[in-house]
JSON list of C-alpha atoms in Angstrom, two decimals:
[
{"chain": "F", "resi": 1399, "resn": "UNK", "atom": "CA", "xyz": [-0.70, 11.14, -18.19]},
{"chain": "F", "resi": 1400, "resn": "UNK", "atom": "CA", "xyz": [0.57, 13.46, -15.49]},
{"chain": "F", "resi": 1401, "resn": "UNK", "atom": "CA", "xyz": [2.03, 12.32, -12.14]},
{"chain": "F", "resi": 1402, "resn": "UNK", "atom": "CA", "xyz": [-0.47, 14.50, -10.31]},
{"chain": "F", "resi": 1403, "resn": "UNK", "atom": "CA", "xyz": [-3.46, 12.41, -11.66]},
{"chain": "F", "resi": 1404, "resn": "UNK", "atom": "CA", "xyz": [-2.01, 9.10, -10.33]},
{"chain": "F", "resi": 1405, "resn": "UNK", "atom": "CA", "xyz": [-4.03, 7.48, -7.60]},
{"chain": "F", "resi": 1406, "resn": "UNK", "atom": "CA", "xyz": [-1.87, 6.25, -4.79]},
{"chain": "F", "resi": 1407, "resn": "UNK", "atom": "CA", "xyz": [-4.56, 4.70, -2.47]},
{"chain": "F", "resi": 1408, "resn": "UNK", "atom": "CA", "xyz": [-5.12, 1.49, -4.48]},
{"chain": "F", "resi": 1409, "resn": "UNK", "atom": "CA", "xyz": [-1.82, -0.13, -5.33]},
{"chain": "F", "resi": 1410, "resn": "UNK", "atom": "CA", "xyz": [-3.36, -2.38, -8.14]},
{"chain": "F", "resi": 1411, "resn": "UNK", "atom": "CA", "xyz": [-4.85, 0.72, -9.74]},
{"chain": "F", "resi": 1412, "resn": "UNK", "atom": "CA", "xyz": [-1.47, 2.43, -9.43]},
{"chain": "F", "resi": 1413, "resn": "UNK", "atom": "CA", "xyz": [0.21, -0.50, -11.20]},
{"chain": "F", "resi": 1414, "resn": "UNK", "atom": "CA", "xyz": [-2.43, -0.48, -13.93]},
{"chain": "F", "resi": 1415, "resn": "UNK", "atom": "CA", "xyz": [-1.75, 3.26, -14.43]},
{"chain": "F", "resi": 1416, "resn": "UNK", "atom": "CA", "xyz": [2.03, 2.63, -14.55]},
{"chain": "F", "resi": 1417, "resn": "UNK", "atom": "CA", "xyz": [1.46, -0.16, -17.06]},
{"chain": "F", "resi": 1418, "resn": "UNK", "atom": "CA", "xyz": [-0.45, 2.27, -19.35]},
{"chain": "F", "resi": 1419, "resn": "UNK", "atom": "CA", "xyz": [2.33, 4.81, -18.89]},
{"chain": "F", "resi": 1420, "resn": "UNK", "atom": "CA", "xyz": [4.98, 2.25, -19.98]},
{"chain": "F", "resi": 1421, "resn": "UNK", "atom": "CA", "xyz": [3.32, 1.43, -23.26]},
{"chain": "F", "resi": 1422, "resn": "UNK", "atom": "CA", "xyz": [5.85, 3.46, -25.17]},
{"chain": "F", "resi": 1423, "resn": "UNK", "atom": "CA", "xyz": [8.71, 1.66, -23.53]},
{"chain": "F", "resi": 1424, "resn": "UNK", "atom": "CA", "xyz": [7.03, -1.74, -24.28]},
{"chain": "F", "resi": 1425, "resn": "UNK", "atom": "CA", "xyz": [6.68, -0.73, -27.95]},
{"chain": "F", "resi": 1426, "resn": "UNK", "atom": "CA", "xyz": [10.10, 0.99, -28.37]},
{"chain": "F", "resi": 1427, "resn": "UNK", "atom": "CA", "xyz": [11.38, -1.52, -30.97]},
{"chain": "F", "resi": 1428, "resn": "UNK", "atom": "CA", "xyz": [8.26, -1.08, -33.11]},
{"chain": "F", "resi": 1429, "resn": "UNK", "atom": "CA", "xyz": [8.50, 2.70, -32.73]},
{"chain": "F", "resi": 1430, "resn": "UNK", "atom": "CA", "xyz": [12.10, 2.71, -33.74]},
{"chain": "F", "resi": 1431, "resn": "UNK", "atom": "CA", "xyz": [11.46, 0.45, -36.76]},
{"chain": "F", "resi": 1432, "resn": "UNK", "atom": "CA", "xyz": [8.64, 2.66, -37.98]},
{"chain": "F", "resi": 1433, "resn": "UNK", "atom": "CA", "xyz": [10.54, 5.94, -37.25]},
{"chain": "F", "resi": 1434, "resn": "UNK", "atom": "CA", "xyz": [13.94, 5.09, -38.72]},
{"chain": "F", "resi": 1435, "resn": "UNK", "atom": "CA", "xyz": [13.85, 4.71, -42.46]},
{"chain": "F", "resi": 1436, "resn": "UNK", "atom": "CA", "xyz": [15.58, 1.99, -44.43]},
{"chain": "F", "resi": 1437, "resn": "UNK", "atom": "CA", "xyz": [18.20, 2.94, -46.96]},
{"chain": "F", "resi": 1438, "resn": "UNK", "atom": "CA", "xyz": [15.55, 3.27, -49.79]},
{"chain": "F", "resi": 1439, "resn": "UNK", "atom": "CA", "xyz": [13.32, 5.66, -47.77]},
{"chain": "F", "resi": 1440, "resn": "UNK", "atom": "CA", "xyz": [16.05, 7.69, -46.18]},
{"chain": "F", "resi": 1441, "resn": "UNK", "atom": "CA", "xyz": [15.44, 10.78, -48.47]},
{"chain": "F", "resi": 1442, "resn": "UNK", "atom": "CA", "xyz": [11.72, 10.90, -47.46]},
{"chain": "F", "resi": 1443, "resn": "UNK", "atom": "CA", "xyz": [12.16, 10.92, -43.66]},
{"chain": "F", "resi": 1444, "resn": "UNK", "atom": "CA", "xyz": [14.70, 12.81, -41.57]},
{"chain": "F", "resi": 1445, "resn": "UNK", "atom": "CA", "xyz": [16.06, 10.21, -39.12]},
{"chain": "F", "resi": 1446, "resn": "UNK", "atom": "CA", "xyz": [17.77, 12.83, -36.97]},
{"chain": "F", "resi": 1447, "resn": "UNK", "atom": "CA", "xyz": [14.60, 14.64, -36.15]},
{"chain": "F", "resi": 1448, "resn": "UNK", "atom": "CA", "xyz": [12.68, 11.36, -35.71]},
{"chain": "F", "resi": 1449, "resn": "UNK", "atom": "CA", "xyz": [15.21, 10.04, -33.25]},
{"chain": "F", "resi": 1450, "resn": "UNK", "atom": "CA", "xyz": [15.27, 13.34, -31.37]},
{"chain": "F", "resi": 1451, "resn": "UNK", "atom": "CA", "xyz": [11.44, 13.43, -31.11]},
{"chain": "F", "resi": 1452, "resn": "UNK", "atom": "CA", "xyz": [11.31, 9.90, -29.94]},
{"chain": "F", "resi": 1453, "resn": "UNK", "atom": "CA", "xyz": [13.97, 10.44, -27.33]},
{"chain": "F", "resi": 1454, "resn": "UNK", "atom": "CA", "xyz": [12.15, 13.42, -25.91]},
{"chain": "F", "resi": 1455, "resn": "UNK", "atom": "CA", "xyz": [8.94, 11.45, -25.79]},
{"chain": "F", "resi": 1456, "resn": "UNK", "atom": "CA", "xyz": [10.60, 8.58, -24.07]},
{"chain": "F", "resi": 1457, "resn": "UNK", "atom": "CA", "xyz": [12.34, 10.86, -21.54]},
{"chain": "F", "resi": 1458, "resn": "UNK", "atom": "CA", "xyz": [9.10, 12.67, -20.83]},
{"chain": "F", "resi": 1459, "resn": "UNK", "atom": "CA", "xyz": [7.44, 9.28, -20.04]},
{"chain": "F", "resi": 1460, "resn": "UNK", "atom": "CA", "xyz": [10.34, 8.31, -17.75]},
{"chain": "F", "resi": 1461, "resn": "UNK", "atom": "CA", "xyz": [10.11, 11.56, -15.86]},
{"chain": "F", "resi": 1462, "resn": "UNK", "atom": "CA", "xyz": [6.39, 11.28, -15.44]},
{"chain": "F", "resi": 1463, "resn": "UNK", "atom": "CA", "xyz": [6.50, 7.79, -14.10]},
{"chain": "F", "resi": 1464, "resn": "UNK", "atom": "CA", "xyz": [9.30, 8.52, -11.74]},
{"chain": "F", "resi": 1465, "resn": "UNK", "atom": "CA", "xyz": [7.35, 11.50, -10.38]},
{"chain": "F", "resi": 1466, "resn": "UNK", "atom": "CA", "xyz": [4.29, 9.36, -9.91]},
{"chain": "F", "resi": 1467, "resn": "UNK", "atom": "CA", "xyz": [6.20, 6.63, -8.09]},
{"chain": "F", "resi": 1468, "resn": "UNK", "atom": "CA", "xyz": [8.01, 9.17, -5.86]},
{"chain": "F", "resi": 1469, "resn": "UNK", "atom": "CA", "xyz": [4.73, 10.98, -5.13]},
{"chain": "F", "resi": 1470, "resn": "UNK", "atom": "CA", "xyz": [3.11, 7.79, -3.94]},
{"chain": "F", "resi": 1471, "resn": "UNK", "atom": "CA", "xyz": [6.28, 6.83, -2.00]},
{"chain": "F", "resi": 1472, "resn": "UNK", "atom": "CA", "xyz": [6.17, 10.03, -0.02]},
{"chain": "F", "resi": 1473, "resn": "UNK", "atom": "CA", "xyz": [2.49, 9.69, 0.59]},
{"chain": "F", "resi": 1474, "resn": "UNK", "atom": "CA", "xyz": [2.78, 6.17, 1.80]},
{"chain": "F", "resi": 1475, "resn": "UNK", "atom": "CA", "xyz": [5.81, 6.97, 4.00]},
{"chain": "F", "resi": 1476, "resn": "UNK", "atom": "CA", "xyz": [3.78, 9.68, 5.59]},
{"chain": "F", "resi": 1477, "resn": "UNK", "atom": "CA", "xyz": [0.95, 7.28, 6.30]},
{"chain": "F", "resi": 1478, "resn": "UNK", "atom": "CA", "xyz": [3.29, 4.74, 7.79]},
{"chain": "F", "resi": 1479, "resn": "UNK", "atom": "CA", "xyz": [4.81, 7.45, 10.01]},
{"chain": "F", "resi": 1480, "resn": "UNK", "atom": "CA", "xyz": [1.35, 8.54, 11.22]},
{"chain": "F", "resi": 1481, "resn": "UNK", "atom": "CA", "xyz": [0.27, 4.93, 11.90]},
{"chain": "F", "resi": 1482, "resn": "UNK", "atom": "CA", "xyz": [3.47, 4.32, 13.93]},
{"chain": "F", "resi": 1483, "resn": "UNK", "atom": "CA", "xyz": [2.77, 7.41, 15.95]},
{"chain": "F", "resi": 1484, "resn": "UNK", "atom": "CA", "xyz": [-0.79, 6.29, 16.56]},
{"chain": "F", "resi": 1485, "resn": "UNK", "atom": "CA", "xyz": [0.35, 2.85, 17.60]},
{"chain": "F", "resi": 1486, "resn": "UNK", "atom": "CA", "xyz": [2.77, 4.45, 20.16]},
{"chain": "F", "resi": 1487, "resn": "UNK", "atom": "CA", "xyz": [-0.13, 6.48, 21.73]},
{"chain": "F", "resi": 1488, "resn": "UNK", "atom": "CA", "xyz": [-2.96, 3.93, 21.33]},
{"chain": "F", "resi": 1489, "resn": "UNK", "atom": "CA", "xyz": [-1.12, 0.79, 22.00]},
{"chain": "F", "resi": 1490, "resn": "UNK", "atom": "CA", "xyz": [-1.70, -2.57, 20.25]},
{"chain": "F", "resi": 1491, "resn": "UNK", "atom": "CA", "xyz": [-5.02, -1.91, 18.53]},
{"chain": "F", "resi": 1492, "resn": "UNK", "atom": "CA", "xyz": [-5.51, -4.85, 16.05]},
{"chain": "F", "resi": 1493, "resn": "UNK", "atom": "CA", "xyz": [-7.12, -2.61, 13.36]},
{"chain": "F", "resi": 1494, "resn": "UNK", "atom": "CA", "xyz": [-4.34, -0.13, 13.66]},
{"chain": "F", "resi": 1495, "resn": "UNK", "atom": "CA", "xyz": [-1.64, -2.85, 13.38]},
{"chain": "F", "resi": 1496, "resn": "UNK", "atom": "CA", "xyz": [-3.42, -4.29, 10.38]},
{"chain": "F", "resi": 1497, "resn": "UNK", "atom": "CA", "xyz": [-3.42, -0.85, 8.61]},
{"chain": "F", "resi": 1498, "resn": "UNK", "atom": "CA", "xyz": [0.17, -0.31, 9.52]},
{"chain": "F", "resi": 1499, "resn": "UNK", "atom": "CA", "xyz": [1.26, -3.63, 8.00]},
{"chain": "F", "resi": 1500, "resn": "UNK", "atom": "CA", "xyz": [-0.80, -2.95, 4.88]},
{"chain": "F", "resi": 1501, "resn": "UNK", "atom": "CA", "xyz": [0.85, 0.46, 4.41]},
{"chain": "F", "resi": 1502, "resn": "UNK", "atom": "CA", "xyz": [4.29, -1.08, 5.04]},
{"chain": "F", "resi": 1503, "resn": "UNK", "atom": "CA", "xyz": [3.64, -3.68, 2.45]},
{"chain": "F", "resi": 1504, "resn": "UNK", "atom": "CA", "xyz": [2.50, -0.97, 0.02]},
{"chain": "F", "resi": 1505, "resn": "UNK", "atom": "CA", "xyz": [5.71, 0.98, 0.73]},
{"chain": "F", "resi": 1506, "resn": "UNK", "atom": "CA", "xyz": [7.86, -2.00, -0.10]},
{"chain": "F", "resi": 1507, "resn": "UNK", "atom": "CA", "xyz": [5.91, -2.61, -3.32]},
{"chain": "F", "resi": 1508, "resn": "UNK", "atom": "CA", "xyz": [6.44, 1.02, -4.36]},
{"chain": "F", "resi": 1509, "resn": "UNK", "atom": "CA", "xyz": [10.12, 0.77, -3.60]},
{"chain": "F", "resi": 1510, "resn": "UNK", "atom": "CA", "xyz": [10.32, -2.34, -5.77]},
{"chain": "F", "resi": 1511, "resn": "UNK", "atom": "CA", "xyz": [8.48, -0.39, -8.51]},
{"chain": "F", "resi": 1512, "resn": "UNK", "atom": "CA", "xyz": [11.40, 2.04, -8.52]},
{"chain": "F", "resi": 1513, "resn": "UNK", "atom": "CA", "xyz": [13.67, -0.91, -9.29]},
{"chain": "F", "resi": 1514, "resn": "UNK", "atom": "CA", "xyz": [11.35, -2.05, -12.06]},
{"chain": "F", "resi": 1515, "resn": "UNK", "atom": "CA", "xyz": [11.36, 1.43, -13.50]},
{"chain": "F", "resi": 1516, "resn": "UNK", "atom": "CA", "xyz": [15.13, 1.55, -13.54]},
{"chain": "F", "resi": 1517, "resn": "UNK", "atom": "CA", "xyz": [15.23, -1.75, -15.53]},
{"chain": "F", "resi": 1518, "resn": "UNK", "atom": "CA", "xyz": [12.58, -0.56, -17.95]},
{"chain": "F", "resi": 1519, "resn": "UNK", "atom": "CA", "xyz": [14.42, 2.72, -18.47]},
{"chain": "F", "resi": 1520, "resn": "UNK", "atom": "CA", "xyz": [17.78, 0.93, -19.00]},
{"chain": "F", "resi": 1521, "resn": "UNK", "atom": "CA", "xyz": [16.29, -1.50, -21.54]},
{"chain": "F", "resi": 1522, "resn": "UNK", "atom": "CA", "xyz": [14.55, 1.23, -23.46]},
{"chain": "F", "resi": 1523, "resn": "UNK", "atom": "CA", "xyz": [17.64, 3.45, -23.58]},
{"chain": "F", "resi": 1524, "resn": "UNK", "atom": "CA", "xyz": [19.79, 0.50, -24.70]},
{"chain": "F", "resi": 1525, "resn": "UNK", "atom": "CA", "xyz": [17.54, -0.29, -27.58]},
{"chain": "F", "resi": 1526, "resn": "UNK", "atom": "CA", "xyz": [17.13, 3.37, -28.47]},
{"chain": "F", "resi": 1527, "resn": "UNK", "atom": "CA", "xyz": [20.85, 3.87, -28.52]},
{"chain": "F", "resi": 1528, "resn": "UNK", "atom": "CA", "xyz": [21.41, 0.86, -30.74]},
{"chain": "F", "resi": 1529, "resn": "UNK", "atom": "CA", "xyz": [19.01, 2.08, -33.39]},
{"chain": "F", "resi": 1530, "resn": "UNK", "atom": "CA", "xyz": [19.61, 5.86, -33.26]},
{"chain": "F", "resi": 1531, "resn": "UNK", "atom": "CA", "xyz": [23.20, 6.23, -32.31]},
{"chain": "F", "resi": 1532, "resn": "UNK", "atom": "CA", "xyz": [24.12, 7.02, -35.94]},
{"chain": "F", "resi": 1533, "resn": "UNK", "atom": "CA", "xyz": [21.58, 9.82, -36.16]},
{"chain": "F", "resi": 1534, "resn": "UNK", "atom": "CA", "xyz": [21.12, 11.42, -32.76]},
{"chain": "F", "resi": 1535, "resn": "UNK", "atom": "CA", "xyz": [23.19, 11.11, -29.64]},
{"chain": "F", "resi": 1536, "resn": "UNK", "atom": "CA", "xyz": [21.34, 12.83, -26.83]},
{"chain": "F", "resi": 1537, "resn": "UNK", "atom": "CA", "xyz": [23.33, 14.73, -24.17]},
{"chain": "F", "resi": 1538, "resn": "UNK", "atom": "CA", "xyz": [23.91, 12.83, -20.90]},
{"chain": "F", "resi": 1539, "resn": "UNK", "atom": "CA", "xyz": [22.45, 9.50, -22.18]},
{"chain": "F", "resi": 1540, "resn": "UNK", "atom": "CA", "xyz": [23.06, 6.90, -19.52]},
{"chain": "F", "resi": 1541, "resn": "UNK", "atom": "CA", "xyz": [23.15, 3.29, -20.47]}
]
């Protein structure tokens, strides 16, 4: 799912989209267990290529989610900026203030989503490293 197709207007829908995008991270242990062969099956499956493919898939997911979150952050920051400018020119319009508070809340939620993303990424990479370190060590892996 590309970052460009993420809807930023409805935060709950945005969270649902992120949740779908995080399915690989949620199932990383299962994916590793099915990708990395046991000693008896080691000759049938190449663990180096499996670990490398899985790493690239996970990294791609991380990049797409980060782009989506940042896209929505930029969009929401712009809305907040515009609403603040309108408030300065129009005064204390109750509807305008309500919309400004709503956008500010959305902005804080999006910023907290960046924190959640960092935790998910760290957890996934830690599990990945524990299982695949003997077969494939990706460049610049941050734990």
